[in-house]
mmCIF file of C-alpha atoms in Angstrom:
data_model
loop_
_atom_site.group_PDB
_atom_site.id
_atom_site.type_symbol
_atom_site.label_atom_id
_atom_site.label_comp_id
_atom_site.label_asym_id
_atom_site.label_seq_id
_atom_site.Cartn_x
_atom_site.Cartn_y
_atom_site.Cartn_z
ATOM 1 C CA MET A 1 98.049 100.609 -148.724
ATOM 2 C CA THR A 2 100.122 97.836 -147.092
ATOM 3 C CA ARG A 3 103.874 97.995 -146.577
ATOM 4 C CA ALA A 4 104.359 95.102 -149.035
ATOM 5 C CA VAL A 5 102.521 96.972 -151.791
ATOM 6 C CA VAL A 6 104.562 100.129 -151.144
ATOM 7 C CA THR A 7 107.783 98.092 -151.245
ATOM 8 C CA SER A 8 106.717 96.449 -154.505
ATOM 9 C CA LYS A 9 106.022 99.829 -156.095
ATOM 10 C CA TYR A 10 109.359 101.178 -154.869
ATOM 11 C CA ASP A 11 111.203 98.156 -156.310
ATOM 12 C CA LYS A 12 109.427 98.762 -159.626
ATOM 13 C CA LEU A 13 110.598 102.392 -159.490
ATOM 14 C CA ILE A 14 114.205 101.234 -159.027
ATOM 15 C CA THR A 15 113.832 98.930 -162.030
ATOM 16 C CA ASP A 16 112.289 101.652 -164.201
ATOM 17 C CA VAL A 17 114.978 104.199 -163.312
ATOM 18 C CA GLY A 18 117.659 101.640 -164.152
ATOM 19 C CA ILE A 19 116.108 100.979 -167.552
ATOM 20 C CA ILE A 20 115.857 104.701 -168.304
ATOM 21 C CA PHE A 21 119.412 105.394 -167.145
ATOM 22 C CA GLU A 22 120.896 102.500 -169.110
ATOM 23 C CA GLY A 23 118.995 103.591 -172.212
ATOM 24 C CA ALA A 24 120.280 107.150 -171.839
ATOM 25 C CA ARG A 25 123.851 105.919 -171.427
ATOM 26 C CA LYS A 26 123.678 103.869 -174.600
ATOM 27 C CA ALA A 27 121.980 106.731 -176.443
ATOM 28 C CA MET A 28 124.813 109.101 -175.500
ATOM 29 C CA VAL A 29 127.503 106.690 -176.700
ATOM 30 C CA THR A 30 125.573 106.093 -179.921
ATOM 31 C CA ALA A 31 125.149 109.845 -180.476
ATOM 32 C CA TYR A 32 128.881 110.517 -180.098
ATOM 33 C CA TRP A 33 129.727 107.702 -182.525
ATOM 34 C CA HIS A 34 127.316 109.082 -185.138
ATOM 35 C CA ILE A 35 128.651 112.618 -184.668
ATOM 36 C CA GLY A 36 132.132 111.257 -185.288
ATOM 37 C CA LYS A 37 130.869 109.440 -188.361
ATOM 38 C CA ARG A 38 129.381 112.624 -189.807
ATOM 39 C CA ILE A 39 132.586 114.561 -189.170
ATOM 40 C CA VAL A 40 134.600 111.920 -191.021
ATOM 41 C CA GLU A 41 132.125 111.911 -193.914
ATOM 42 C CA ILE A 42 132.264 115.708 -194.235
ATOM 43 C CA GLU A 43 136.058 115.737 -194.006
ATOM 44 C CA GLN A 44 136.094 113.420 -197.002
ATOM 45 C CA ASP A 45 133.884 115.812 -198.964
ATOM 46 C CA GLY A 46 136.158 117.742 -201.298
ATOM 47 C CA GLU A 47 134.041 120.910 -201.447
ATOM 48 C CA VAL A 48 133.715 121.221 -197.670
ATOM 49 C CA ARG A 49 137.401 120.451 -197.178
ATOM 50 C CA ALA A 50 138.313 123.147 -199.682
ATOM 51 C CA LYS A 51 136.246 125.734 -197.791
ATOM 52 C CA TYR A 52 137.140 124.887 -194.183
ATOM 53 C CA GLY A 53 140.355 122.909 -194.457
ATOM 54 C CA ALA A 54 142.022 122.333 -191.078
ATOM 55 C CA ASN A 55 139.566 124.745 -189.431
ATOM 56 C CA LEU A 56 136.551 122.436 -189.778
ATOM 57 C CA ILE A 57 136.731 121.151 -186.189
ATOM 58 C CA ASN A 58 137.321 124.651 -184.790
ATOM 59 C CA SER A 59 134.377 126.084 -186.727
ATOM 60 C CA LEU A 60 132.146 123.184 -185.780
ATOM 61 C CA SER A 61 133.060 123.513 -182.106
ATOM 62 C CA LYS A 62 132.306 127.232 -182.087
ATOM 63 C CA ASP A 63 128.933 126.918 -183.836
ATOM 64 C CA LEU A 64 127.725 123.873 -181.875
ATOM 65 C CA THR A 65 128.734 125.385 -178.539
ATOM 66 C CA GLN A 66 126.899 128.583 -179.415
ATOM 67 C CA LYS A 67 123.772 126.630 -180.345
ATOM 68 C CA TYR A 68 123.754 123.772 -177.802
ATOM 69 C CA GLY A 69 126.095 124.808 -174.990
ATOM 70 C CA SER A 70 128.924 122.756 -173.464
ATOM 71 C CA GLY A 71 129.993 119.330 -174.683
ATOM 72 C CA PHE A 72 131.329 120.336 -178.092
ATOM 73 C CA SER A 73 134.849 121.532 -177.371
ATOM 74 C CA ARG A 74 137.493 120.993 -180.026
ATOM 75 C CA GLU A 75 138.983 118.162 -177.960
ATOM 76 C CA SER A 76 135.584 116.475 -177.545
ATOM 77 C CA LEU A 77 134.848 116.581 -181.280
ATOM 78 C CA ILE A 78 138.276 115.138 -182.057
ATOM 79 C CA LYS A 79 137.556 112.272 -179.644
ATOM 80 C CA MET A 80 134.183 111.638 -181.310
ATOM 81 C CA ARG A 81 135.889 111.468 -184.684
ATOM 82 C CA SER A 82 138.500 109.115 -183.263
ATOM 83 C CA PHE A 83 135.737 107.016 -181.659
ATOM 84 C CA TYR A 84 134.165 106.399 -185.050
ATOM 85 C CA ASN A 85 137.502 105.715 -186.742
ATOM 86 C CA LYS A 86 138.564 103.193 -184.104
ATOM 87 C CA PHE A 87 135.200 101.442 -183.746
ATOM 88 C CA PRO A 88 133.974 101.586 -187.367
ATOM 89 C CA LYS A 89 131.536 98.648 -187.324
ATOM 90 C CA GLY A 90 128.080 98.885 -188.827
ATOM 91 C CA SER A 91 126.604 100.250 -185.608
ATOM 92 C CA ALA A 92 127.864 102.104 -182.569
ATOM 93 C CA PRO A 93 129.397 100.001 -179.770
ATOM 94 C CA THR A 94 127.524 100.222 -176.465
ATOM 95 C CA LEU A 95 129.285 97.801 -174.105
ATOM 96 C CA LEU A 96 130.804 100.674 -172.093
ATOM 97 C CA ASN A 97 129.997 104.240 -171.169
ATOM 98 C CA TRP A 98 131.559 107.220 -172.948
ATOM 99 C CA THR A 99 134.174 107.850 -170.243
ATOM 100 C CA LYS A 100 135.549 104.318 -170.632
ATOM 101 C CA TYR A 101 135.537 104.476 -174.419
ATOM 102 C CA ARG A 102 137.609 107.660 -174.236
ATOM 103 C CA GLU A 103 140.242 105.749 -172.253
ATOM 104 C CA LEU A 104 140.440 103.160 -175.044
ATOM 105 C CA LEU A 105 141.027 105.710 -177.806
ATOM 106 C CA SER A 106 144.744 105.846 -176.996
ATOM 107 C CA VAL A 107 145.138 102.120 -177.786
ATOM 108 C CA LYS A 108 146.491 101.936 -181.330
ATOM 109 C CA ASP A 109 146.294 98.184 -181.885
ATOM 110 C CA ASP A 110 142.765 97.230 -183.013
ATOM 111 C CA HIS A 111 142.819 93.728 -181.535
ATOM 112 C CA LYS A 112 144.145 94.946 -178.202
ATOM 113 C CA ARG A 113 141.518 97.711 -178.075
ATOM 114 C CA ILE A 114 138.661 95.264 -178.644
ATOM 115 C CA THR A 115 140.178 92.879 -176.097
ATOM 116 C CA LEU A 116 140.293 95.628 -173.492
ATOM 117 C CA GLU A 117 136.735 96.677 -174.338
ATOM 118 C CA LYS A 118 135.453 93.151 -173.685
ATOM 119 C CA LYS A 119 137.524 92.814 -170.518
ATOM 120 C CA ALA A 120 136.198 96.109 -169.149
ATOM 121 C CA ALA A 121 132.599 95.101 -169.881
ATOM 122 C CA ARG A 122 132.947 91.570 -168.534
ATOM 123 C CA GLU A 123 134.699 92.568 -165.299
ATOM 124 C CA ASN A 124 132.857 95.887 -164.829
ATOM 125 C CA ILE A 125 136.178 97.728 -164.589
ATOM 126 C CA SER A 126 136.025 101.340 -163.403
ATOM 127 C CA SER A 127 137.258 104.189 -165.605
ATOM 128 C CA ARG A 128 140.228 104.784 -163.299
ATOM 129 C CA ASP A 129 141.276 101.129 -163.348
ATOM 130 C CA LEU A 130 140.793 100.965 -167.109
ATOM 131 C CA ARG A 131 143.128 103.940 -167.523
ATOM 132 C CA ARG A 132 145.743 102.103 -165.455
ATOM 133 C CA ILE A 133 145.288 98.870 -167.425
ATOM 134 C CA VAL A 134 145.649 100.749 -170.729
ATOM 135 C CA LYS A 135 148.959 102.204 -169.547
ATOM 136 C CA GLU A 136 150.210 98.870 -168.220
ATOM 137 C CA SER A 137 149.202 97.049 -171.423
ATOM 138 C CA ALA A 138 151.438 99.205 -173.627
ATOM 139 C CA GLY A 139 153.738 96.877 -175.534
ATOM 140 C CA LYS A 140 151.963 93.716 -174.383
ATOM 141 C CA PRO A 141 150.177 91.376 -176.825
ATOM 142 C CA ALA A 142 146.421 91.103 -176.426
ATOM 143 C CA ALA A 143 146.662 87.491 -175.236
ATOM 144 C CA LYS A 144 148.471 88.616 -172.077
ATOM 145 C CA ILE A 145 145.876 91.247 -171.284
ATOM 146 C CA LEU A 146 143.040 88.749 -170.995
ATOM 147 C CA PRO A 147 144.289 85.740 -169.027
ATOM 148 C CA VAL A 148 142.027 82.725 -168.864
ATOM 149 C CA ALA A 149 140.700 82.341 -165.324
ATOM 150 C CA GLU A 150 138.771 79.460 -163.837
ATOM 151 C CA PRO A 151 135.109 80.421 -163.501
ATOM 152 C CA GLU A 152 133.503 80.547 -160.086
ATOM 153 C CA LEU A 153 130.674 78.047 -160.329
ATOM 154 C CA LEU A 154 127.343 79.031 -158.833
ATOM 155 C CA ASP A 155 125.571 77.217 -156.042
ATOM 156 C CA ARG A 156 123.141 74.798 -157.600
ATOM 157 C CA PRO A 157 119.555 75.274 -156.423
ATOM 158 C CA THR A 158 118.754 72.423 -154.043
ATOM 159 C CA ASN A 159 115.701 71.108 -152.218
ATOM 160 C CA LEU A 160 113.451 72.773 -154.749
ATOM 161 C CA ILE A 161 109.741 72.467 -154.102
ATOM 162 C CA LEU A 162 107.661 73.402 -157.120
ATOM 163 C CA ASN A 163 104.488 75.470 -157.055
ATOM 164 C CA THR A 164 104.713 77.139 -153.664
ATOM 165 C CA TYR A 165 102.826 80.354 -153.036
ATOM 166 C CA LYS A 166 102.163 83.044 -150.491
ATOM 167 C CA LEU A 167 98.939 84.905 -149.922
ATOM 168 C CA SER A 168 98.676 88.063 -151.985
ATOM 169 C CA ASP A 169 98.171 91.247 -150.020
ATOM 170 C CA ASP A 170 97.235 93.405 -152.996
ATOM 171 C CA PRO A 171 94.187 95.377 -151.810
ATOM 172 C CA GLN A 172 92.955 95.709 -155.394
ATOM 173 C CA ASN A 173 92.264 91.979 -155.616
ATOM 174 C CA LYS A 174 88.574 91.194 -155.142
ATOM 175 C CA VAL A 175 88.401 87.775 -153.491
ATOM 176 C CA PRO A 176 84.997 86.017 -153.350
ATOM 177 C CA ALA A 177 83.967 84.083 -150.272
ATOM 178 C CA GLY A 178 85.618 80.674 -150.142
ATOM 179 C CA TYR A 179 88.515 81.786 -152.336
ATOM 180 C CA ILE A 180 92.056 82.969 -151.633
ATOM 181 C CA SER A 181 94.389 85.166 -153.678
ATOM 182 C CA LEU A 182 97.822 83.671 -154.362
ATOM 183 C CA ASP A 183 101.005 85.571 -155.140
ATOM 184 C CA CYS A 184 102.701 83.347 -157.727
ATOM 185 C CA GLY A 185 105.583 85.683 -158.445
ATOM 186 C CA PHE A 186 106.205 86.975 -161.972
ATOM 187 C CA TYR A 187 103.669 89.762 -161.298
ATOM 188 C CA VAL A 188 100.847 87.202 -161.284
ATOM 189 C CA ASP A 189 98.147 86.820 -158.619
ATOM 190 C CA LEU A 190 95.653 83.944 -158.858
ATOM 191 C CA CYS A 191 92.266 83.669 -157.186
ATOM 192 C CA VAL A 192 91.592 79.989 -156.392
ATOM 193 C CA PRO A 193 89.144 78.062 -154.192
ATOM 194 C CA ALA A 194 90.560 77.656 -150.679
ATOM 195 C CA LYS A 195 89.502 74.002 -150.719
ATOM 196 C CA MET A 196 92.197 73.303 -153.338
ATOM 197 C CA LYS A 197 94.728 73.751 -150.514
ATOM 198 C CA PRO A 198 97.718 75.197 -152.411
ATOM 199 C CA HIS A 199 101.146 74.949 -150.800
ATOM 200 C CA LEU A 200 101.323 78.217 -148.856
ATOM 201 C CA THR A 201 104.494 79.570 -147.265
ATOM 202 C CA GLU A 202 105.923 82.918 -146.225
ATOM 203 C CA LYS A 203 108.976 82.247 -148.412
ATOM 204 C CA PRO A 204 107.887 80.578 -151.647
ATOM 205 C CA SER A 205 110.574 79.103 -153.893
ATOM 206 C CA PHE A 206 109.219 80.689 -157.092
ATOM 207 C CA ALA A 207 110.210 77.444 -158.809
ATOM 208 C CA TYR A 208 108.048 76.078 -161.605
ATOM 209 C CA CYS A 209 107.993 73.877 -164.666
ATOM 210 C CA ALA A 210 108.283 75.835 -167.896
ATOM 211 C CA LYS A 211 108.558 75.474 -171.650
ATOM 212 C CA VAL A 212 111.132 77.276 -173.765
ATOM 213 C CA LYS A 213 109.542 79.555 -176.342
ATOM 214 C CA ARG A 214 112.661 81.228 -177.719
ATOM 215 C CA VAL A 215 116.340 81.776 -176.954
ATOM 216 C CA VAL A 216 116.914 85.543 -177.072
ATOM 217 C CA ASP A 217 120.686 85.361 -176.606
ATOM 218 C CA GLY A 218 123.221 83.327 -174.643
ATOM 219 C CA ASP A 219 121.920 84.385 -171.241
ATOM 220 C CA THR A 220 118.302 85.401 -171.906
ATOM 221 C CA LEU A 221 115.308 83.137 -172.577
ATOM 222 C CA LEU A 222 111.654 83.658 -173.393
ATOM 223 C CA VAL A 223 109.684 80.978 -171.544
ATOM 224 C CA GLU A 224 106.126 80.004 -170.700
ATOM 225 C CA ILE A 225 105.805 79.143 -167.021
ATOM 226 C CA ASP A 226 103.193 76.734 -165.671
ATOM 227 C CA LEU A 227 101.986 78.390 -162.460
ATOM 228 C CA GLY A 228 99.530 75.629 -161.617
ATOM 229 C CA PHE A 229 95.727 75.860 -161.527
ATOM 230 C CA ASN A 230 95.706 75.914 -165.365
ATOM 231 C CA ALA A 231 97.476 79.284 -165.329
ATOM 232 C CA ARG A 232 100.488 80.169 -167.426
ATOM 233 C CA THR A 233 102.563 83.275 -167.942
ATOM 234 C CA ARG A 234 105.097 84.146 -170.614
ATOM 235 C CA THR A 235 108.171 86.097 -169.509
ATOM 236 C CA ARG A 236 111.856 86.731 -170.162
ATOM 237 C CA LEU A 237 114.479 85.153 -167.934
ATOM 238 C CA ARG A 238 118.023 86.421 -167.403
ATOM 239 C CA LEU A 239 120.316 83.610 -166.258
ATOM 240 C CA ARG A 240 121.611 84.338 -162.765
ATOM 241 C CA GLY A 241 125.235 85.183 -162.125
ATOM 242 C CA ILE A 242 126.597 84.913 -165.665
ATOM 243 C CA ASN A 243 127.149 87.042 -168.728
ATOM 244 C CA THR A 244 127.642 86.028 -172.353
ATOM 245 C CA PRO A 245 129.107 88.294 -175.065
ATOM 246 C CA GLU A 246 126.903 90.737 -176.961
ATOM 247 C CA LEU A 247 124.818 89.026 -179.639
ATOM 248 C CA SER A 248 126.362 91.294 -182.302
ATOM 249 C CA THR A 249 129.770 89.639 -181.742
ATOM 250 C CA PRO A 250 130.832 86.235 -183.143
ATOM 251 C CA GLU A 251 131.199 84.943 -179.571
ATOM 252 C CA GLY A 252 127.709 86.140 -178.697
ATOM 253 C CA ALA A 253 126.197 84.505 -181.771
ATOM 254 C CA SER A 254 128.010 81.267 -180.896
ATOM 255 C CA ALA A 255 126.644 81.397 -177.332
ATOM 256 C CA LYS A 256 123.092 81.763 -178.629
ATOM 257 C CA ARG A 257 123.571 78.805 -181.009
ATOM 258 C CA PHE A 258 124.755 76.602 -178.143
ATOM 259 C CA VAL A 259 121.812 77.477 -175.908
ATOM 260 C CA THR A 260 119.365 77.080 -178.816
ATOM 261 C CA ARG A 261 120.711 73.579 -179.509
ATOM 262 C CA SER A 262 120.448 72.703 -175.819
ATOM 263 C CA LEU A 263 117.011 74.267 -175.335
ATOM 264 C CA PRO A 264 114.973 74.001 -178.551
ATOM 265 C CA LYS A 265 111.467 75.458 -178.672
ATOM 266 C CA GLY A 266 109.118 73.488 -176.437
ATOM 267 C CA LYS A 267 111.898 72.071 -174.251
ATOM 268 C CA SER A 268 110.800 71.300 -170.682
ATOM 269 C CA ILE A 269 112.841 73.070 -168.018
ATOM 270 C CA ILE A 270 112.719 73.890 -164.320
ATOM 271 C CA VAL A 271 112.929 77.576 -163.467
ATOM 272 C CA LYS A 272 113.813 79.123 -160.114
ATOM 273 C CA SER A 273 113.475 82.899 -160.036
ATOM 274 C CA TYR A 274 115.108 85.282 -157.567
ATOM 275 C CA SER A 275 114.470 88.905 -158.533
ATOM 276 C CA THR A 276 114.375 91.232 -161.539
ATOM 277 C CA ASP A 277 117.297 92.999 -163.224
ATOM 278 C CA ILE A 278 117.388 96.645 -164.310
ATOM 279 C CA PHE A 279 115.632 95.705 -167.563
ATOM 280 C CA GLY A 280 112.712 94.040 -165.789
ATOM 281 C CA ARG A 281 113.802 90.496 -166.699
ATOM 282 C CA PHE A 282 113.469 87.835 -164.023
ATOM 283 C CA VAL A 283 116.854 86.593 -162.819
ATOM 284 C CA ALA A 284 116.719 82.804 -162.701
ATOM 285 C CA ASP A 285 118.405 79.435 -162.545
ATOM 286 C CA VAL A 286 117.483 76.925 -165.246
ATOM 287 C CA LEU A 287 117.689 73.133 -165.001
ATOM 288 C CA TYR A 288 117.099 70.749 -167.907
ATOM 289 C CA MET A 289 117.889 67.272 -169.212
ATOM 290 C CA LYS A 290 118.982 66.317 -172.705
ATOM 291 C CA GLU A 291 115.986 64.011 -172.921
ATOM 292 C CA ASP A 292 112.732 65.339 -171.478
ATOM 293 C CA SER A 293 111.994 63.779 -168.125
ATOM 294 C CA THR A 294 109.828 64.210 -165.053
ATOM 295 C CA PRO A 295 110.172 67.411 -163.021
ATOM 296 C CA SER A 296 111.570 65.499 -160.035
ATOM 297 C CA LYS A 297 114.315 63.919 -162.144
ATOM 298 C CA ILE A 298 115.211 67.255 -163.734
ATOM 299 C CA ILE A 299 115.524 68.801 -160.269
ATOM 300 C CA GLU A 300 117.645 65.916 -158.995
ATOM 301 C CA ASN A 301 119.817 65.085 -162.004
ATOM 302 C CA GLY A 302 119.300 67.843 -164.550
ATOM 303 C CA ILE A 303 121.992 70.023 -166.098
ATOM 304 C CA PHE A 304 122.358 73.411 -164.396
ATOM 305 C CA LEU A 305 122.479 75.639 -167.484
ATOM 306 C CA ASN A 306 124.085 78.623 -165.730
ATOM 307 C CA ASN A 307 127.091 76.555 -164.626
ATOM 308 C CA GLN A 308 127.253 74.646 -167.909
ATOM 309 C CA LEU A 309 127.864 77.895 -169.776
ATOM 310 C CA LEU A 310 130.570 78.882 -167.268
ATOM 311 C CA GLU A 311 132.312 75.504 -167.467
ATOM 312 C CA LYS A 312 132.407 75.570 -171.263
ATOM 313 C CA GLY A 313 133.830 79.101 -171.321
ATOM 314 C CA ILE A 314 130.749 80.390 -173.130
ATOM 315 C CA ALA A 315 129.861 82.727 -170.253
ATOM 316 C CA VAL A 316 131.776 84.517 -167.525
ATOM 317 C CA ASN A 317 130.823 85.362 -163.973
ATOM 318 C CA LEU A 318 128.724 88.475 -163.640
#
């Protein structure tokens, strides 16, 4: 097994662990919100309230700890109840981890709490810094907590050469005589006649023409990439270096509408991919023109979607 194959498998392991960890984090936050919801529902039940009264939380803590172990102290259950009461939307919020949500529970003003939640998610603020910001924000209106900052625009991809490849070193590929195996990126290897003379390089650009299939949200696209040699692959792209609000928020829905208007189904775009994120999506730059044009013109004069979203305030720097 070659070093490149081992490295590829290790990178895939990193991606898989990230997906599992992120899923577990969201599941924990969701579980605590639903536990809080059930506590509130039972507290509003007249018969249960008559039997347990103010001792409901104490009794619940004792029984749950006995059955499931640590994690169900009286203080923890009170925080879960507060979590549901202060974030009572139709589904549990999952922008932050549980430690950060606990810091926000002391914020009484609903608008300020949501503002701080978005700020913490957007700027990846640590729990310690969030605790400090919560204390410093006491008495301040929400507008002063979230100052408008100029976005840092990304470097536009330049000197793009489409359809460049490197030789695949996957030992599982069976290559007939007179053929070569190309690594196209996007987990795709192609076996093509050597006489076709593809553009080979040790550092391919992983830049291709593509068609938009669907806008998933403000920073994620489903596209069909033309790899050359009559080969295509369908994959999800995560726009490099930016972040748009969660789709469940009004801002997130607005971001998706803007991108959908700009990139309707079938729209021709240029894609340059860099790597994958923790969810296995390919991180990419996207170039397009309002009116479909040739690939060379899109590369030279096209709109750089990542920066467009930053400039319009639809996205923030990641």
